Coordinates of C-alpha atoms in Angstrom, one line a residue:
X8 CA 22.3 -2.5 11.6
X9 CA 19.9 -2.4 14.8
X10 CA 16.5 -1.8 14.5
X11 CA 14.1 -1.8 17.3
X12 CA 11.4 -4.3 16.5
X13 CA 8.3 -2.3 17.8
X14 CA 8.9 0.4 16.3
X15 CA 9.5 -1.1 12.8
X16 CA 6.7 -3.3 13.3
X17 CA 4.3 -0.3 14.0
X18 CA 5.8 1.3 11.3
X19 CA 4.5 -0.8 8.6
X20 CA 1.4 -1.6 9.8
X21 CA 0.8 2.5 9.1
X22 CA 2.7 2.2 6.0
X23 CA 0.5 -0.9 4.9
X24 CA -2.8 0.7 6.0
X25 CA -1.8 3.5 3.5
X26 CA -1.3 1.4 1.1
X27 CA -4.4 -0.2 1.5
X28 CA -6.1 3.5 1.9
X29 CA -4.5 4.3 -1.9
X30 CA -5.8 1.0 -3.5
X31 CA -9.3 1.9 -1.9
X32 CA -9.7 5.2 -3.1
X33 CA -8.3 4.4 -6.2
X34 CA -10.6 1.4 -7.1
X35 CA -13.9 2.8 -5.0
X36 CA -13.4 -0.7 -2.9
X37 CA -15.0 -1.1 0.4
X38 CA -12.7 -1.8 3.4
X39 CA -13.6 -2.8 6.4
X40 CA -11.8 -1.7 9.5
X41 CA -11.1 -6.1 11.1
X42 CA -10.1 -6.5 7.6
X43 CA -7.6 -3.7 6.7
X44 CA -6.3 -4.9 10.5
X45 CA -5.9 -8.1 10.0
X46 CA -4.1 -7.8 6.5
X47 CA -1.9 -5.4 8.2
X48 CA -0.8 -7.3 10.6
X49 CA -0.3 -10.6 8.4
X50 CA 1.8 -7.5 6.0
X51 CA 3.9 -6.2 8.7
X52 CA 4.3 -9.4 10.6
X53 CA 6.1 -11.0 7.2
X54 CA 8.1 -7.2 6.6
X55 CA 9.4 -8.0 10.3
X56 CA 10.1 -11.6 9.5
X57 CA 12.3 -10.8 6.5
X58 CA 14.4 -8.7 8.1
X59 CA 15.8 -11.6 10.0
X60 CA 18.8 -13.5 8.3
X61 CA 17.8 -17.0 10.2
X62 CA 14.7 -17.2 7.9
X63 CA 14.9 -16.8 3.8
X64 CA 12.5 -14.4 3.0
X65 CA 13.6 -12.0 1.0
X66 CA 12.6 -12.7 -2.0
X67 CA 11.0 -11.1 -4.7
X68 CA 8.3 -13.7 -5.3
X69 CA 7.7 -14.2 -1.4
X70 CA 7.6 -10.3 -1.2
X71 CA 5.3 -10.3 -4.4
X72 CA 2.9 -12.9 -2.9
X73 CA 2.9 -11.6 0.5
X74 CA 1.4 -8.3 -1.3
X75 CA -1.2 -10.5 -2.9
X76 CA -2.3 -12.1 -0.1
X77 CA -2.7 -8.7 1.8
X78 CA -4.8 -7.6 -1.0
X79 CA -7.2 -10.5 -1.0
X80 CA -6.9 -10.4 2.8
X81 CA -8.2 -7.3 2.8
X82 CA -10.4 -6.5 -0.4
X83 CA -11.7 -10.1 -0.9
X84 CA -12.3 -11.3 -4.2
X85 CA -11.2 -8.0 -6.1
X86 CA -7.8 -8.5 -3.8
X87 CA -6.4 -9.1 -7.3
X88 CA -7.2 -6.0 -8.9
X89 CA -6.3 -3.7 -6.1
X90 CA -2.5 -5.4 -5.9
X91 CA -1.2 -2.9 -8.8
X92 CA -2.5 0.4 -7.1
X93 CA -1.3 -1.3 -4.0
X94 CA 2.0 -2.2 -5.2
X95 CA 2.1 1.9 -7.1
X96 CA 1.5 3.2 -3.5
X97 CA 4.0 1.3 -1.7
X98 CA 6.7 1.7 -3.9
X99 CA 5.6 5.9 -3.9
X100 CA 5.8 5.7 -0.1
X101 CA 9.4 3.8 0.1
X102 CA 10.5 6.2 -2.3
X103 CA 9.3 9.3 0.0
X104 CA 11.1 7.5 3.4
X105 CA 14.2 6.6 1.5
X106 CA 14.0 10.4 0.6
X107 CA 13.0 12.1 3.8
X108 CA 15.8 9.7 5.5
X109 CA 18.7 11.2 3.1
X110 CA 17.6 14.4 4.7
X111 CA 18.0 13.1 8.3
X112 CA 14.0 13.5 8.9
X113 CA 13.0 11.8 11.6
X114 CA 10.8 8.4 10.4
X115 CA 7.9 9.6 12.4
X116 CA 7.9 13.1 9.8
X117 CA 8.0 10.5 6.9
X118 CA 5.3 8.9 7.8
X119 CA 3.5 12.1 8.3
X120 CA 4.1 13.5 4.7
X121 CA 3.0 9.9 3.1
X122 CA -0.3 10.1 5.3
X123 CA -0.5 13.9 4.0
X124 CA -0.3 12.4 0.3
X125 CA -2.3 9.8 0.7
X126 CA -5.5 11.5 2.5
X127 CA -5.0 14.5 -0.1
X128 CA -5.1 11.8 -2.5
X129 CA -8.6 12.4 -4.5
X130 CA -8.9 10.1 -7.4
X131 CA -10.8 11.6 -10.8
X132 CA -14.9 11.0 -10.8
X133 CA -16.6 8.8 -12.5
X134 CA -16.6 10.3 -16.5
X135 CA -19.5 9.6 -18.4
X136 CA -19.4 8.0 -21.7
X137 CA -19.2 8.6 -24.8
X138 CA -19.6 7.5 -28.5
X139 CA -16.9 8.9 -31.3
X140 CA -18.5 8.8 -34.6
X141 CA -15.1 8.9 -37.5
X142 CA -16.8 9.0 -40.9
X143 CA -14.7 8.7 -43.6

């Protein structure tokens, strides 16, 4: 299978930085733009890499804590918490590509429905709360 390197590359740095994008609006977590860059690029940089049969990277653990190291890369010390949303979202997004590719859509419309999803993406407000009194 050939893929062409750039465009894979640039590929998942969008598809990372949604990722990111879900976790934030999910968790109300800042993100800062050098941030959300720079764990991008560490993400896409090691989803390159492990395409590569020279180096052993693909593996679950290696895969699980390069999306841990993203997270704190990019969220800090609540990196933690924002790996399951993160995780949700990219699995949600794979699942899209692998579907828009079994219908011979182009990557580039893929990508364009998950960034659809994702900005339409509005997560519940903040409920107030409440005391249940059960009397017996």
């Amino acid at each position: 299978m050939a893929v062409l390197g750039e465009q894979y590359f640039l590929m998942m740095m969008h598809m990372h930085f949604l990722c990111l994008l879900a976790s934030k609006k999910a968790l109300h977590l800042p993100l800062r733009p050098g941030k959300a860059l720079l764990a991008c690029l560490f993400a896409s940089l090691y989803s390159l890499l492990s395409l590569t049969s020279a180096l052993p990277l693909q593996n679950a653990l290696l895969a699980l804590s390069s999306m841990v190291m993203t997270a704190v890369i990019a969220f800090g010390k609540n990196g933690f918490a924002a790996c399951l949303p993160m995780g949700i979202a990219g699995l949600c997004f794979a699942g899209i590509c692998h579907f828009c590719a079994g219908r011979s859509v182009p990557p580039l419309g893929s990508m364009g429905i998950c960034t659809l999803l994702c900005l339409m993406y509005r997560p519940g407000s903040q409920r107030e709360k409440t005391t249940l009194l059960i009397r017996y």
